[in-house]
Amino acid sequence: MSTENRTRAVTTFRLTEMKQRGEKISMLTAYDYSMAKILDAAGIDVILVGDSAANVMAGFETTVPMTLEHMIYHGRSVARAVDRALVVVDLPFGTYQGNSKEALASAVRIMKETEADAVKMEGGEEIIESVERILSAGIPVMGHLGLTPQAIHKYGTYTVRAKEKEEADKLVRDAHLLEDAGCFGVVLEKIPAELGARVASELRMPVIGIGAGGGVDGQVLVVHDMLGINNEFSPRFLRRYANLHEIMTGAFRQYIDDVKNGDFPNQTEQY
Ligand code: KIV
């Protein structure tokens, strides 16, 4: 465990101020030191150490297998790199849903062992006791509603959520519950844009969307998806800012050729 402890420039308070003055919040995921360092230097507001590490780093089909140890490893690697952005770490499946005492113990481990600034948790009313207990210990909590990938085995699909009134009403109630409990923000994933805008206008805390339209207070994407490293995942909400799959494949092929041909290393690349 690192002995260093820092306060970063972007705080939960700063995010609330951004919402108040209508400044959109930028958020991306990172799971390792090098990526986090580039993101932080580029000026991102929030770095999420998402349990999507399960998919893009570990190759699992769902986020369910992630453990607290996995998240601590990724969280610590990211936090070590970041001076400015707020660092939020996902509490993985099975570490907070059961009982609030266990939830607090999980969140305390994340905070002590990673030096992140906050934790994120999926769910509303069902987990509110855990959320409240973690908040009462002084740990900032971000909620996550709409499509909640940790519950994939309950719903069986990753399609758009809260299209029907009943589910939309519950989502709005849950968002208010999280705000009233003291959360500093909430992620809304894959819901109708109109619902995203409604929640953002009703809440004081920032609402960050992923597939929740442009009427929310900020946006988050999985960094591997927006960089086009993974070219097999193309939901409508994803905008690709690069095609690193193609660039990396080209570089790897060139390297392989250079090694096979004896072009690498050349005279200036040896001692
Ligand atoms: O784990 C993750 O990357 C997330 C984002 C999709 C919001 O929760």
Coordinates of N, CA and C and ligand atoms in Angstrom, one line a residue, residues 27 29 31 48-53 63 90 120 122 144 149 187 189 210 220-222, ligand 1:
M27 N -16.0 12.2 -18.6 CA -15.6 11.1 -17.7 C -15.3 9.9 -18.7
T29 N -13.3 5.7 -18.7 CA -12.7 4.7 -17.8 C -11.2 4.6 -18.0
Y31 N -7.9 1.7 -16.5 CA -7.7 0.5 -15.6 C -6.2 0.3 -15.3
L48 N -13.1 6.8 -14.3 CA -13.8 5.7 -13.6 C -13.0 4.4 -13.8
V49 N -12.6 3.8 -12.7 CA -12.0 2.5 -12.7 C -13.2 1.6 -12.7
G50 N -13.7 1.3 -13.9 CA -14.9 0.5 -14.0 C -14.7 -1.0 -13.9
D51 N -15.8 -1.6 -13.5 CA -15.6 -3.1 -13.4 C -15.8 -3.7 -14.9
S52 N -15.9 -2.7 -15.9 CA -15.8 -3.1 -17.3 C -14.4 -3.6 -17.6
A53 N -13.5 -3.5 -16.6 CA -12.2 -4.1 -16.7 C -12.4 -5.6 -16.9
T63 N -19.5 -8.6 -16.1 CA -18.7 -8.0 -15.0 C -18.8 -8.8 -13.7
D90 N -15.3 1.3 -9.1 CA -16.5 0.5 -9.0 C -16.4 -0.5 -7.9
K120 N -18.3 3.7 -6.8 CA -19.6 3.7 -7.5 C -20.3 2.4 -7.3
E122 N -24.0 0.0 -8.2 CA -25.1 -0.2 -9.1 C -26.4 -0.5 -8.3
H144 N -25.5 4.3 -9.9 CA -25.5 3.8 -11.2 C -26.8 3.1 -11.5
P149 N -25.0 -3.6 -15.4 CA -24.4 -4.8 -15.9 C -24.2 -5.9 -14.9
V187 N -24.6 7.7 -12.5 CA -24.4 7.3 -13.9 C -25.8 6.7 -14.3
E189 N -27.3 4.6 -17.4 CA -26.8 3.8 -18.6 C -27.9 3.3 -19.4
I210 N -24.3 7.3 -20.1 CA -23.7 6.5 -21.2 C -24.9 5.9 -21.9
V220 N -19.9 9.6 -20.1 CA -18.8 8.6 -19.9 C -18.8 7.5 -20.9
L221 N -17.7 7.1 -21.3 CA -17.5 6.0 -22.2 C -16.4 5.1 -21.7
V222 N -16.4 3.8 -22.2 CA -15.3 2.9 -21.9 C -14.2 3.3 -22.8
Ligands
KIV1 O1 -17.8 -0.3 -15.5 C1 -17.9 0.6 -16.3 O2 -17.1 0.9 -17.2 C2 -19.1 1.5 -16.1 C3 -19.4 2.5 -17.1 C4 -20.0 1.8 -18.3 C5 -20.3 3.5 -16.6 O3 -19.8 1.3 -15.1

